[in-house]
Amino acid sequence: MSRRVFLRWLLFIGALLIGASAYFSQKVKKTFLSGSQVDPSTAAADPEPSSTAESTEMPQTGPLLSYFILSDLHVSVGDPQTKSKLRQALDDITHFDSPVDAIIMTGDLTDTGTERDYKELHTIVNEYKLPPVHANMGNHDYYTIWINQDNSWDQKAVPNGKTDALSREQFMKFFGYSKPYNEYKVKNHTMLLLSQEAYVQEKPEVGEGAWYSDDQLAWFKASLKANYVPGRPLFVMTHQPLPVGDTNGATHQLIRAREFRAALKPYKNVFVFCGHRHMDFQNGVAHYVQETFHYFHNSSVGRPLNKAYQQEVKHKSQGLYVQVYADKVVLRGREFSNRTYTAEADWTIELQKANA
Protein backbone atom coordinates (compact mmCIF):
# COMPACT_ATOMS: atom_id res chain seq x y z
CA MET A 1 0.00 0.00 0.00
CA SER A 2 1.41 3.34 -1.00
CA ARG A 3 1.89 6.09 1.59
CA ARG A 4 -0.72 8.32 -0.15
CA VAL A 5 -3.40 5.58 -0.10
CA PHE A 6 -2.61 4.82 3.58
CA LEU A 7 -3.17 8.49 4.58
CA ARG A 8 -6.53 8.61 2.74
CA TRP A 9 -7.58 5.44 4.60
CA LEU A 10 -6.71 7.04 7.99
CA LEU A 11 -8.73 10.19 7.19
CA PHE A 12 -11.76 8.06 6.25
CA ILE A 13 -11.58 6.04 9.49
CA GLY A 14 -11.23 9.30 11.52
CA ALA A 15 -14.34 10.82 9.95
CA LEU A 16 -16.34 7.67 10.78
CA LEU A 17 -15.22 7.78 14.42
CA ILE A 18 -16.15 11.49 14.83
CA GLY A 19 -19.60 10.90 13.36
CA ALA A 20 -20.22 7.90 15.59
CA SER A 21 -19.11 9.85 18.65
CA ALA A 22 -21.53 12.71 17.91
CA TYR A 23 -24.37 10.22 17.33
CA PHE A 24 -23.87 8.38 20.62
CA SER A 25 -23.44 11.71 22.49
CA GLN A 26 -26.88 12.87 21.37
CA LYS A 27 -28.42 9.51 22.34
CA VAL A 28 -26.96 9.78 25.85
CA LYS A 29 -28.32 13.34 26.31
CA LYS A 30 -31.81 12.36 25.23
CA THR A 31 -31.77 9.43 27.62
CA PHE A 32 -30.50 11.16 30.77
CA LEU A 33 -31.64 14.82 30.55
CA SER A 34 -34.94 15.41 32.45
CA GLY A 35 -37.93 16.96 30.71
CA SER A 36 -37.49 20.25 32.62
CA GLN A 37 -33.88 20.66 31.44
CA VAL A 38 -32.88 22.25 28.18
CA ASP A 39 -30.15 20.86 25.91
CA PRO A 40 -27.70 23.78 25.47
CA SER A 41 -27.03 22.73 21.89
CA THR A 42 -30.68 23.28 20.94
CA ALA A 43 -31.61 26.20 23.29
CA ALA A 44 -31.23 28.79 20.54
CA ALA A 45 -33.97 27.11 18.53
CA ASP A 46 -36.63 28.22 21.09
CA PRO A 47 -37.12 32.03 21.05
CA GLU A 48 -36.73 33.86 24.37
CA PRO A 49 -39.93 35.56 25.63
CA SER A 50 -39.73 39.29 24.98
CA SER A 51 -39.55 41.80 27.83
CA THR A 52 -42.83 43.28 26.55
CA ALA A 53 -44.62 39.98 26.99
CA GLU A 54 -43.24 39.59 30.49
CA SER A 55 -44.36 43.08 31.56
CA THR A 56 -47.84 42.48 30.14
CA GLU A 57 -48.31 39.33 32.17
CA MET A 58 -47.06 40.84 35.45
CA PRO A 59 -49.83 42.43 37.55
CA GLN A 60 -49.54 46.16 38.15
CA THR A 61 -48.96 46.76 41.86
CA GLY A 62 -49.03 50.57 41.85
CA PRO A 63 -52.08 52.83 41.52
CA LEU A 64 -53.87 52.93 38.18
CA LEU A 65 -55.17 56.43 38.90
CA SER A 66 -54.52 59.07 41.58
CA TYR A 67 -56.36 62.36 42.04
CA PHE A 68 -57.39 65.05 44.52
CA ILE A 69 -60.90 66.20 45.42
CA LEU A 70 -61.05 69.80 46.61
CA SER A 71 -64.36 71.03 48.02
CA ASP A 72 -65.63 74.42 49.15
CA LEU A 73 -62.74 76.67 48.18
CA HIS A 74 -64.87 79.83 48.70
CA VAL A 75 -62.30 82.03 46.97
CA SER A 76 -63.19 85.65 47.59
CA VAL A 77 -61.53 88.96 46.85
CA GLY A 78 -62.66 90.10 50.29
CA ASP A 79 -61.27 87.11 52.22
CA PRO A 80 -57.47 86.79 52.00
CA GLN A 81 -57.54 83.59 54.06
CA THR A 82 -59.45 81.60 51.40
CA LYS A 83 -56.94 82.70 48.78
CA SER A 84 -54.02 81.76 51.00
CA LYS A 85 -55.49 78.34 51.74
CA LEU A 86 -56.06 77.54 48.08
CA ARG A 87 -52.44 78.44 47.39
CA GLN A 88 -51.38 76.13 50.23
CA ALA A 89 -53.36 73.28 48.69
CA LEU A 90 -52.12 73.81 45.14
CA ASP A 91 -48.53 74.22 46.28
CA ASP A 92 -48.78 70.94 48.20
CA ILE A 93 -50.25 69.19 45.16
CA THR A 94 -47.59 70.48 42.76
CA HIS A 95 -44.83 69.24 45.09
CA PHE A 96 -46.59 66.00 45.99
CA ASP A 97 -44.48 62.87 46.43
CA SER A 98 -47.11 60.66 44.74
CA PRO A 99 -48.71 60.99 41.30
CA VAL A 100 -51.66 63.34 40.78
CA ASP A 101 -53.52 62.73 37.51
CA ALA A 102 -56.38 65.19 38.05
CA ILE A 103 -57.94 67.71 40.41
CA ILE A 104 -61.71 67.68 40.92
CA MET A 105 -63.39 70.67 42.57
CA THR A 106 -66.81 69.83 43.97
CA GLY A 107 -68.60 73.15 44.18
CA ASP A 108 -68.48 76.48 46.01
CA LEU A 109 -65.40 77.39 44.04
CA THR A 110 -66.02 81.05 44.83
CA ASP A 111 -67.77 82.73 47.73
CA THR A 112 -70.09 84.96 45.71
CA GLY A 113 -69.98 83.68 42.12
CA THR A 114 -69.16 87.19 40.91
CA GLU A 115 -66.92 87.96 37.99
CA ARG A 116 -64.25 89.40 40.26
CA ASP A 117 -64.17 86.26 42.44
CA TYR A 118 -63.78 84.11 39.32
CA LYS A 119 -60.92 86.36 38.20
CA GLU A 120 -59.27 85.83 41.58
CA LEU A 121 -59.69 82.06 41.23
CA HIS A 122 -58.25 82.21 37.72
CA THR A 123 -55.23 84.19 38.93
CA ILE A 124 -54.43 81.67 41.68
CA VAL A 125 -54.89 78.56 39.54
CA ASN A 126 -52.68 80.01 36.80
CA GLU A 127 -49.80 80.40 39.26
CA TYR A 128 -49.27 76.63 39.27
CA LYS A 129 -48.52 73.92 36.75
CA LEU A 130 -51.42 71.59 37.46
CA PRO A 131 -52.88 68.37 36.07
CA PRO A 132 -56.34 68.68 34.41
CA VAL A 133 -58.82 70.51 36.65
CA HIS A 134 -62.58 69.84 36.47
CA ALA A 135 -65.47 71.00 38.62
CA ASN A 136 -69.19 71.18 39.31
CA MET A 137 -71.29 74.01 40.75
CA GLY A 138 -72.30 74.60 44.36
CA ASN A 139 -74.88 76.98 45.81
CA HIS A 140 -72.31 79.74 46.46
CA ASP A 141 -71.45 79.75 42.77
CA TYR A 142 -74.95 81.25 42.29
CA TYR A 143 -74.52 83.99 44.91
CA THR A 144 -73.92 86.82 42.44
CA ILE A 145 -77.63 87.69 42.67
CA TRP A 146 -77.02 88.86 46.27
CA ILE A 147 -74.26 91.30 45.22
CA ASN A 148 -75.04 94.80 43.96
CA GLN A 149 -73.09 96.97 41.54
CA ASP A 150 -70.89 98.22 44.39
CA ASN A 151 -69.87 94.60 45.12
CA SER A 152 -71.74 94.73 48.42
CA TRP A 153 -74.23 92.23 49.84
CA ASP A 154 -77.71 93.63 49.09
CA GLN A 155 -80.44 91.18 50.02
CA LYS A 156 -83.23 93.73 49.58
CA ALA A 157 -82.37 94.30 45.93
CA VAL A 158 -82.16 90.62 44.90
CA PRO A 159 -81.49 89.69 42.15
CA ASN A 160 -79.52 92.93 41.76
CA GLY A 161 -79.94 92.86 38.00
CA LYS A 162 -78.43 89.34 37.82
CA THR A 163 -79.83 85.91 36.93
CA ASP A 164 -79.15 82.27 37.75
CA ALA A 165 -78.43 81.83 34.04
CA LEU A 166 -75.58 84.35 34.36
CA SER A 167 -74.05 82.24 37.16
CA ARG A 168 -74.17 79.12 35.00
CA GLU A 169 -72.65 80.98 32.06
CA GLN A 170 -69.75 82.28 34.18
CA PHE A 171 -69.01 78.80 35.48
CA MET A 172 -69.19 77.17 32.03
CA LYS A 173 -67.03 79.89 30.49
CA PHE A 174 -64.38 79.48 33.19
CA PHE A 175 -64.02 75.73 32.52
CA GLY A 176 -64.90 75.70 28.83
CA TYR A 177 -68.02 73.57 29.33
CA SER A 178 -71.12 73.56 27.16
CA LYS A 179 -73.36 72.57 30.11
CA PRO A 180 -72.96 72.68 33.89
CA TYR A 181 -72.87 68.88 34.33
CA ASN A 182 -70.16 66.86 32.62
CA GLU A 183 -68.35 63.57 32.17
CA TYR A 184 -64.59 63.36 32.53
CA LYS A 185 -62.45 60.33 31.66
CA VAL A 186 -58.93 59.81 32.98
CA LYS A 187 -56.85 56.65 32.64
CA ASN A 188 -59.85 54.48 31.65
CA HIS A 189 -61.90 55.66 34.64
CA THR A 190 -65.01 57.82 34.51
CA MET A 191 -66.06 60.74 36.71
CA LEU A 192 -69.58 62.13 36.46
CA LEU A 193 -69.87 65.70 37.77
CA LEU A 194 -73.44 66.74 38.58
CA SER A 195 -74.25 70.42 39.07
CA GLN A 196 -76.97 72.41 40.74
CA GLU A 197 -78.95 73.85 37.82
CA ALA A 198 -81.04 76.57 39.44
CA TYR A 199 -81.08 78.85 42.45
CA VAL A 200 -83.58 81.16 44.11
CA GLN A 201 -83.85 83.65 41.25
CA GLU A 202 -85.36 80.95 39.02
CA LYS A 203 -86.70 78.55 41.68
CA PRO A 204 -87.19 80.21 45.09
CA GLU A 205 -88.38 76.91 46.55
CA VAL A 206 -84.97 75.19 46.20
CA GLY A 207 -83.33 77.41 48.83
CA GLU A 208 -79.72 76.24 49.18
CA GLY A 209 -80.55 72.78 47.80
CA ALA A 210 -79.26 71.13 44.64
CA TRP A 211 -81.95 70.92 41.97
CA TYR A 212 -81.25 68.66 38.98
CA SER A 213 -83.39 68.90 35.83
CA ASP A 214 -85.05 65.98 34.02
CA ASP A 215 -82.41 66.37 31.32
CA GLN A 216 -79.54 66.09 33.80
CA LEU A 217 -81.00 63.03 35.53
CA ALA A 218 -81.62 61.36 32.15
CA TRP A 219 -78.01 62.12 31.20
CA PHE A 220 -76.86 60.75 34.55
CA LYS A 221 -78.70 57.44 34.09
CA ALA A 222 -77.47 57.06 30.52
CA SER A 223 -73.88 57.89 31.52
CA LEU A 224 -73.92 55.34 34.34
CA LYS A 225 -75.10 52.64 31.95
CA ALA A 226 -72.64 53.60 29.20
CA ASN A 227 -69.58 53.88 31.45
CA TYR A 228 -70.12 51.11 33.98
CA VAL A 229 -67.50 48.36 33.75
CA PRO A 230 -67.90 45.40 36.16
CA GLY A 231 -65.01 45.25 38.61
CA ARG A 232 -63.93 48.84 37.92
CA PRO A 233 -64.88 51.83 40.12
CA LEU A 234 -66.99 54.67 38.80
CA PHE A 235 -66.90 58.11 40.49
CA VAL A 236 -69.78 60.56 40.96
CA MET A 237 -69.32 64.14 42.19
CA THR A 238 -72.08 66.27 43.73
CA HIS A 239 -71.98 69.34 45.95
CA GLN A 240 -74.88 69.13 48.40
CA PRO A 241 -75.21 65.93 50.46
CA LEU A 242 -78.05 63.43 50.29
CA PRO A 243 -80.79 63.43 52.93
CA VAL A 244 -80.82 60.50 55.34
CA GLY A 245 -83.13 57.62 54.42
CA ASP A 246 -85.52 57.10 51.54
CA THR A 247 -86.63 60.72 51.17
CA ASN A 248 -86.15 63.60 48.82
CA GLY A 249 -84.00 66.46 50.00
CA ALA A 250 -84.71 70.09 50.76
CA THR A 251 -82.56 73.16 51.30
CA HIS A 252 -78.85 72.34 51.75
CA GLN A 253 -79.46 68.83 50.32
CA LEU A 254 -79.69 67.01 47.00
CA ILE A 255 -83.39 67.55 46.25
CA ARG A 256 -84.30 64.67 43.90
CA ALA A 257 -82.52 62.17 46.13
CA ARG A 258 -84.82 59.18 45.59
CA GLU A 259 -84.26 59.25 41.84
CA PHE A 260 -80.52 59.75 42.34
CA ARG A 261 -80.23 56.72 44.65
CA ALA A 262 -82.42 54.58 42.38
CA ALA A 263 -80.15 55.37 39.41
CA LEU A 264 -77.12 54.05 41.33
CA LYS A 265 -78.73 50.92 42.76
CA PRO A 266 -77.99 48.49 39.86
CA TYR A 267 -74.25 49.18 39.91
CA LYS A 268 -71.37 47.98 42.07
CA ASN A 269 -68.18 49.86 42.97
CA VAL A 270 -69.72 53.33 42.64
CA PHE A 271 -68.12 56.08 44.75
CA VAL A 272 -70.10 59.26 45.44
CA PHE A 273 -68.47 62.39 46.86
CA CYS A 274 -70.08 65.56 48.18
CA GLY A 275 -68.93 68.75 49.84
CA HIS A 276 -71.05 71.57 51.31
CA ARG A 277 -70.88 70.47 54.96
CA HIS A 278 -67.28 71.71 55.45
CA MET A 279 -66.89 69.14 58.23
CA ASP A 280 -63.34 68.94 59.59
CA PHE A 281 -62.00 65.39 59.22
CA GLN A 282 -60.96 65.45 62.88
CA ASN A 283 -64.20 66.51 64.58
CA GLY A 284 -65.74 63.06 65.05
CA VAL A 285 -68.45 63.34 62.38
CA ALA A 286 -68.76 60.34 60.05
CA HIS A 287 -67.32 61.13 56.63
CA TYR A 288 -67.99 57.70 55.07
CA VAL A 289 -71.39 56.03 54.77
CA GLN A 290 -71.94 52.74 52.94
CA GLU A 291 -75.19 52.47 51.03
CA THR A 292 -75.55 50.53 47.77
CA PHE A 293 -72.62 52.79 46.86
CA HIS A 294 -69.69 54.22 48.82
CA TYR A 295 -70.57 57.71 50.03
CA PHE A 296 -67.93 60.21 51.18
CA HIS A 297 -68.35 63.70 52.67
CA ASN A 298 -65.31 65.82 51.94
CA SER A 299 -64.00 68.58 54.19
CA SER A 300 -63.24 72.09 52.93
CA VAL A 301 -60.17 73.81 51.50
CA GLY A 302 -61.28 77.32 52.43
CA ARG A 303 -63.29 76.93 55.64
CA PRO A 304 -63.31 73.63 57.58
CA LEU A 305 -65.95 73.66 60.34
CA ASN A 306 -66.57 71.86 63.60
CA LYS A 307 -69.78 70.02 64.60
CA ALA A 308 -71.46 73.30 65.42
CA TYR A 309 -70.56 74.68 61.96
CA GLN A 310 -68.02 77.08 63.45
CA GLN A 311 -64.56 77.87 62.14
CA GLU A 312 -62.97 76.60 65.31
CA VAL A 313 -59.50 76.06 63.86
CA LYS A 314 -59.09 78.69 61.21
CA HIS A 315 -55.71 77.54 59.96
CA LYS A 316 -57.00 74.15 58.72
CA SER A 317 -57.39 73.40 55.02
CA GLN A 318 -58.38 69.90 53.90
CA GLY A 319 -59.12 67.69 50.89
CA LEU A 320 -59.25 64.06 49.78
CA TYR A 321 -56.54 62.13 47.96
CA VAL A 322 -57.88 59.13 46.02
CA GLN A 323 -55.79 56.25 44.65
CA VAL A 324 -57.32 53.56 42.47
CA TYR A 325 -55.74 50.10 42.34
CA ALA A 326 -56.78 47.00 40.42
CA ASP A 327 -58.54 45.56 43.48
CA LYS A 328 -59.21 48.50 45.81
CA VAL A 329 -59.63 52.24 46.23
CA VAL A 330 -57.62 54.03 48.92
CA LEU A 331 -58.84 57.40 50.23
CA ARG A 332 -56.87 59.65 52.57
CA GLY A 333 -57.70 63.01 54.10
CA ARG A 334 -55.03 65.60 53.47
CA GLU A 335 -54.24 68.55 55.74
CA PHE A 336 -52.76 71.13 53.39
CA SER A 337 -51.64 73.54 56.11
CA ASN A 338 -48.88 71.19 57.28
CA ARG A 339 -48.76 68.71 54.36
CA THR A 340 -49.78 65.66 56.36
CA TYR A 341 -52.47 62.98 56.17
CA THR A 342 -55.18 62.88 58.82
CA ALA A 343 -55.48 59.52 60.58
CA GLU A 344 -59.23 60.03 61.07
CA ALA A 345 -59.79 60.07 57.30
CA ASP A 346 -58.14 56.90 56.01
CA TRP A 347 -60.18 54.30 54.16
CA THR A 348 -59.40 51.29 51.96
CA ILE A 349 -62.39 49.96 50.02
CA GLU A 350 -62.02 46.54 48.40
CA LEU A 351 -63.58 46.41 44.94
CA GLN A 352 -66.18 43.78 44.16
CA LYS A 353 -64.93 41.55 41.36
CA ALA A 354 -66.69 41.45 38.03
CA ASN A 355 -68.05 37.94 38.57
CA ALA A 356 -69.03 38.48 42.21
Coordinates of C-alpha atoms in Angstrom, one line a residue:
M1 CA 0.0 0.0 0.0
S2 CA 1.4 3.3 -1.0
R3 CA 1.9 6.1 1.6
R4 CA -0.7 8.3 -0.2
V5 CA -3.4 5.6 -0.1
F6 CA -2.6 4.8 3.6
L7 CA -3.2 8.5 4.6
R8 CA -6.5 8.6 2.7
W9 CA -7.6 5.4 4.6
L10 CA -6.7 7.0 8.0
L11 CA -8.7 10.2 7.2
F12 CA -11.8 8.1 6.3
I13 CA -11.6 6.0 9.5
G14 CA -11.2 9.3 11.5
A15 CA -14.3 10.8 10.0
L16 CA -16.3 7.7 10.8
L17 CA -15.2 7.8 14.4
I18 CA -16.1 11.5 14.8
G19 CA -19.6 10.9 13.4
A20 CA -20.2 7.9 15.6
S21 CA -19.1 9.8 18.6
A22 CA -21.5 12.7 17.9
Y23 CA -24.4 10.2 17.3
F24 CA -23.9 8.4 20.6
S25 CA -23.4 11.7 22.5
Q26 CA -26.9 12.9 21.4
K27 CA -28.4 9.5 22.3
V28 CA -27.0 9.8 25.8
K29 CA -28.3 13.3 26.3
K30 CA -31.8 12.4 25.2
T31 CA -31.8 9.4 27.6
F32 CA -30.5 11.2 30.8
L33 CA -31.6 14.8 30.6
S34 CA -34.9 15.4 32.4
G35 CA -37.9 17.0 30.7
S36 CA -37.5 20.3 32.6
Q37 CA -33.9 20.7 31.4
V38 CA -32.9 22.3 28.2
D39 CA -30.1 20.9 25.9
P40 CA -27.7 23.8 25.5
S41 CA -27.0 22.7 21.9
T42 CA -30.7 23.3 20.9
A43 CA -31.6 26.2 23.3
A44 CA -31.2 28.8 20.5
A45 CA -34.0 27.1 18.5
D46 CA -36.6 28.2 21.1
P47 CA -37.1 32.0 21.1
E48 CA -36.7 33.9 24.4
P49 CA -39.9 35.6 25.6
S50 CA -39.7 39.3 25.0
S51 CA -39.5 41.8 27.8
T52 CA -42.8 43.3 26.6
A53 CA -44.6 40.0 27.0
E54 CA -43.2 39.6 30.5
S55 CA -44.4 43.1 31.6
T56 CA -47.8 42.5 30.1
E57 CA -48.3 39.3 32.2
M58 CA -47.1 40.8 35.5
P59 CA -49.8 42.4 37.5
Q60 CA -49.5 46.2 38.2
T61 CA -49.0 46.8 41.9
G62 CA -49.0 50.6 41.8
P63 CA -52.1 52.8 41.5
L64 CA -53.9 52.9 38.2
L65 CA -55.2 56.4 38.9
S66 CA -54.5 59.1 41.6
Y67 CA -56.4 62.4 42.0
F68 CA -57.4 65.1 44.5
I69 CA -60.9 66.2 45.4
L70 CA -61.0 69.8 46.6
S71 CA -64.4 71.0 48.0
D72 CA -65.6 74.4 49.1
L73 CA -62.7 76.7 48.2
H74 CA -64.9 79.8 48.7
V75 CA -62.3 82.0 47.0
S76 CA -63.2 85.6 47.6
V77 CA -61.5 89.0 46.8
G78 CA -62.7 90.1 50.3
D79 CA -61.3 87.1 52.2
P80 CA -57.5 86.8 52.0
Q81 CA -57.5 83.6 54.1
T82 CA -59.4 81.6 51.4
K83 CA -56.9 82.7 48.8
S84 CA -54.0 81.8 51.0
K85 CA -55.5 78.3 51.7
L86 CA -56.1 77.5 48.1
R87 CA -52.4 78.4 47.4
Q88 CA -51.4 76.1 50.2
A89 CA -53.4 73.3 48.7
L90 CA -52.1 73.8 45.1
D91 CA -48.5 74.2 46.3
D92 CA -48.8 70.9 48.2
I93 CA -50.2 69.2 45.2
T94 CA -47.6 70.5 42.8
H95 CA -44.8 69.2 45.1
F96 CA -46.6 66.0 46.0
D97 CA -44.5 62.9 46.4
S98 CA -47.1 60.7 44.7
P99 CA -48.7 61.0 41.3
V100 CA -51.7 63.3 40.8
D101 CA -53.5 62.7 37.5
A102 CA -56.4 65.2 38.0
I103 CA -57.9 67.7 40.4
I104 CA -61.7 67.7 40.9
M105 CA -63.4 70.7 42.6
T106 CA -66.8 69.8 44.0
G107 CA -68.6 73.1 44.2
D108 CA -68.5 76.5 46.0
L109 CA -65.4 77.4 44.0
T110 CA -66.0 81.0 44.8
D111 CA -67.8 82.7 47.7
T112 CA -70.1 85.0 45.7
G113 CA -70.0 83.7 42.1
T114 CA -69.2 87.2 40.9
E115 CA -66.9 88.0 38.0
R116 CA -64.2 89.4 40.3
D117 CA -64.2 86.3 42.4
Y118 CA -63.8 84.1 39.3
K119 CA -60.9 86.4 38.2
E120 CA -59.3 85.8 41.6
L121 CA -59.7 82.1 41.2
H122 CA -58.2 82.2 37.7
T123 CA -55.2 84.2 38.9
I124 CA -54.4 81.7 41.7
V125 CA -54.9 78.6 39.5
N126 CA -52.7 80.0 36.8
E127 CA -49.8 80.4 39.3
Y128 CA -49.3 76.6 39.3
K129 CA -48.5 73.9 36.7
L130 CA -51.4 71.6 37.5
P131 CA -52.9 68.4 36.1
P132 CA -56.3 68.7 34.4
V133 CA -58.8 70.5 36.7
H134 CA -62.6 69.8 36.5
A135 CA -65.5 71.0 38.6
N136 CA -69.2 71.2 39.3
M137 CA -71.3 74.0 40.8
G138 CA -72.3 74.6 44.4
N139 CA -74.9 77.0 45.8
H140 CA -72.3 79.7 46.5
D141 CA -71.4 79.8 42.8
Y142 CA -75.0 81.2 42.3
Y143 CA -74.5 84.0 44.9
T144 CA -73.9 86.8 42.4
I145 CA -77.6 87.7 42.7
W146 CA -77.0 88.9 46.3
I147 CA -74.3 91.3 45.2
N148 CA -75.0 94.8 44.0
Q149 CA -73.1 97.0 41.5
D150 CA -70.9 98.2 44.4
N151 CA -69.9 94.6 45.1
S152 CA -71.7 94.7 48.4
W153 CA -74.2 92.2 49.8
D154 CA -77.7 93.6 49.1
Q155 CA -80.4 91.2 50.0
K156 CA -83.2 93.7 49.6
A157 CA -82.4 94.3 45.9
V158 CA -82.2 90.6 44.9
P159 CA -81.5 89.7 42.1
N160 CA -79.5 92.9 41.8
G161 CA -79.9 92.9 38.0
K162 CA -78.4 89.3 37.8
T163 CA -79.8 85.9 36.9
D164 CA -79.1 82.3 37.7
A165 CA -78.4 81.8 34.0
L166 CA -75.6 84.4 34.4
S167 CA -74.0 82.2 37.2
R168 CA -74.2 79.1 35.0
E169 CA -72.6 81.0 32.1
Q170 CA -69.8 82.3 34.2
F171 CA -69.0 78.8 35.5
M172 CA -69.2 77.2 32.0
K173 CA -67.0 79.9 30.5
F174 CA -64.4 79.5 33.2
F175 CA -64.0 75.7 32.5
G176 CA -64.9 75.7 28.8
Y177 CA -68.0 73.6 29.3
S178 CA -71.1 73.6 27.2
K179 CA -73.4 72.6 30.1
P180 CA -73.0 72.7 33.9
Y181 CA -72.9 68.9 34.3
N182 CA -70.2 66.9 32.6
E183 CA -68.3 63.6 32.2
Y184 CA -64.6 63.4 32.5
K185 CA -62.4 60.3 31.7
V186 CA -58.9 59.8 33.0
K187 CA -56.8 56.6 32.6
N188 CA -59.8 54.5 31.7
H189 CA -61.9 55.7 34.6
T190 CA -65.0 57.8 34.5
M191 CA -66.1 60.7 36.7
L192 CA -69.6 62.1 36.5
L193 CA -69.9 65.7 37.8
L194 CA -73.4 66.7 38.6
S195 CA -74.2 70.4 39.1
Q196 CA -77.0 72.4 40.7
E197 CA -79.0 73.8 37.8
A198 CA -81.0 76.6 39.4
Y199 CA -81.1 78.8 42.5
V200 CA -83.6 81.2 44.1
Q201 CA -83.9 83.7 41.2
E202 CA -85.4 80.9 39.0
K203 CA -86.7 78.5 41.7
P204 CA -87.2 80.2 45.1
E205 CA -88.4 76.9 46.5
V206 CA -85.0 75.2 46.2
G207 CA -83.3 77.4 48.8
E208 CA -79.7 76.2 49.2
G209 CA -80.5 72.8 47.8
A210 CA -79.3 71.1 44.6
W211 CA -82.0 70.9 42.0
Y212 CA -81.2 68.7 39.0
S213 CA -83.4 68.9 35.8
D214 CA -85.0 66.0 34.0
D215 CA -82.4 66.4 31.3
Q216 CA -79.5 66.1 33.8
L217 CA -81.0 63.0 35.5
A218 CA -81.6 61.4 32.1
W219 CA -78.0 62.1 31.2
F220 CA -76.9 60.8 34.6
K221 CA -78.7 57.4 34.1
A222 CA -77.5 57.1 30.5
S223 CA -73.9 57.9 31.5
L224 CA -73.9 55.3 34.3
K225 CA -75.1 52.6 31.9
A226 CA -72.6 53.6 29.2
N227 CA -69.6 53.9 31.5
Y228 CA -70.1 51.1 34.0
V229 CA -67.5 48.4 33.7
P230 CA -67.9 45.4 36.2
G231 CA -65.0 45.3 38.6
R232 CA -63.9 48.8 37.9
P233 CA -64.9 51.8 40.1
L234 CA -67.0 54.7 38.8
F235 CA -66.9 58.1 40.5
V236 CA -69.8 60.6 41.0
M237 CA -69.3 64.1 42.2
T238 CA -72.1 66.3 43.7
H239 CA -72.0 69.3 46.0
Q240 CA -74.9 69.1 48.4
P241 CA -75.2 65.9 50.5
L242 CA -78.0 63.4 50.3
P243 CA -80.8 63.4 52.9
V244 CA -80.8 60.5 55.3
G245 CA -83.1 57.6 54.4
D246 CA -85.5 57.1 51.5
T247 CA -86.6 60.7 51.2
N248 CA -86.2 63.6 48.8
G249 CA -84.0 66.5 50.0
A250 CA -84.7 70.1 50.8
T251 CA -82.6 73.2 51.3
H252 CA -78.8 72.3 51.7
Q253 CA -79.5 68.8 50.3
L254 CA -79.7 67.0 47.0
I255 CA -83.4 67.5 46.3
R256 CA -84.3 64.7 43.9
A257 CA -82.5 62.2 46.1
R258 CA -84.8 59.2 45.6
E259 CA -84.3 59.3 41.8
F260 CA -80.5 59.8 42.3
R261 CA -80.2 56.7 44.7
A262 CA -82.4 54.6 42.4
A263 CA -80.1 55.4 39.4
L264 CA -77.1 54.1 41.3
K265 CA -78.7 50.9 42.8
P266 CA -78.0 48.5 39.9
Y267 CA -74.3 49.2 39.9
K268 CA -71.4 48.0 42.1
N269 CA -68.2 49.9 43.0
V270 CA -69.7 53.3 42.6
F271 CA -68.1 56.1 44.7
V272 CA -70.1 59.3 45.4
F273 CA -68.5 62.4 46.9
C274 CA -70.1 65.6 48.2
G275 CA -68.9 68.8 49.8
H276 CA -71.1 71.6 51.3
R277 CA -70.9 70.5 55.0
H278 CA -67.3 71.7 55.5
M279 CA -66.9 69.1 58.2
D280 CA -63.3 68.9 59.6
F281 CA -62.0 65.4 59.2
Q282 CA -61.0 65.4 62.9
N283 CA -64.2 66.5 64.6
G284 CA -65.7 63.1 65.0
V285 CA -68.5 63.3 62.4
A286 CA -68.8 60.3 60.0
H287 CA -67.3 61.1 56.6
Y288 CA -68.0 57.7 55.1
V289 CA -71.4 56.0 54.8
Q290 CA -71.9 52.7 52.9
E291 CA -75.2 52.5 51.0
T292 CA -75.6 50.5 47.8
F293 CA -72.6 52.8 46.9
H294 CA -69.7 54.2 48.8
Y295 CA -70.6 57.7 50.0
F296 CA -67.9 60.2 51.2
H297 CA -68.3 63.7 52.7
N298 CA -65.3 65.8 51.9
S299 CA -64.0 68.6 54.2
S300 CA -63.2 72.1 52.9
V301 CA -60.2 73.8 51.5
G302 CA -61.3 77.3 52.4
R303 CA -63.3 76.9 55.6
P304 CA -63.3 73.6 57.6
L305 CA -66.0 73.7 60.3
N306 CA -66.6 71.9 63.6
K307 CA -69.8 70.0 64.6
A308 CA -71.5 73.3 65.4
Y309 CA -70.6 74.7 62.0
Q310 CA -68.0 77.1 63.5
Q311 CA -64.6 77.9 62.1
E312 CA -63.0 76.6 65.3
V313 CA -59.5 76.1 63.9
K314 CA -59.1 78.7 61.2
H315 CA -55.7 77.5 60.0
K316 CA -57.0 74.1 58.7
S317 CA -57.4 73.4 55.0
Q318 CA -58.4 69.9 53.9
G319 CA -59.1 67.7 50.9
L320 CA -59.3 64.1 49.8
Y321 CA -56.5 62.1 48.0
V322 CA -57.9 59.1 46.0
Q323 CA -55.8 56.3 44.7
V324 CA -57.3 53.6 42.5
Y325 CA -55.7 50.1 42.3
A326 CA -56.8 47.0 40.4
D327 CA -58.5 45.6 43.5
K328 CA -59.2 48.5 45.8
V329 CA -59.6 52.2 46.2
V330 CA -57.6 54.0 48.9
L331 CA -58.8 57.4 50.2
R332 CA -56.9 59.7 52.6
G333 CA -57.7 63.0 54.1
R334 CA -55.0 65.6 53.5
E335 CA -54.2 68.6 55.7
F336 CA -52.8 71.1 53.4
S337 CA -51.6 73.5 56.1
N338 CA -48.9 71.2 57.3
R339 CA -48.8 68.7 54.4
T340 CA -49.8 65.7 56.4
Y341 CA -52.5 63.0 56.2
T342 CA -55.2 62.9 58.8
A343 CA -55.5 59.5 60.6
E344 CA -59.2 60.0 61.1
A345 CA -59.8 60.1 57.3
D346 CA -58.1 56.9 56.0
W347 CA -60.2 54.3 54.2
T348 CA -59.4 51.3 52.0
I349 CA -62.4 50.0 50.0
E350 CA -62.0 46.5 48.4
L351 CA -63.6 46.4 44.9
Q352 CA -66.2 43.8 44.2
K353 CA -64.9 41.5 41.4
A354 CA -66.7 41.4 38.0
N355 CA -68.0 37.9 38.6
A356 CA -69.0 38.5 42.2

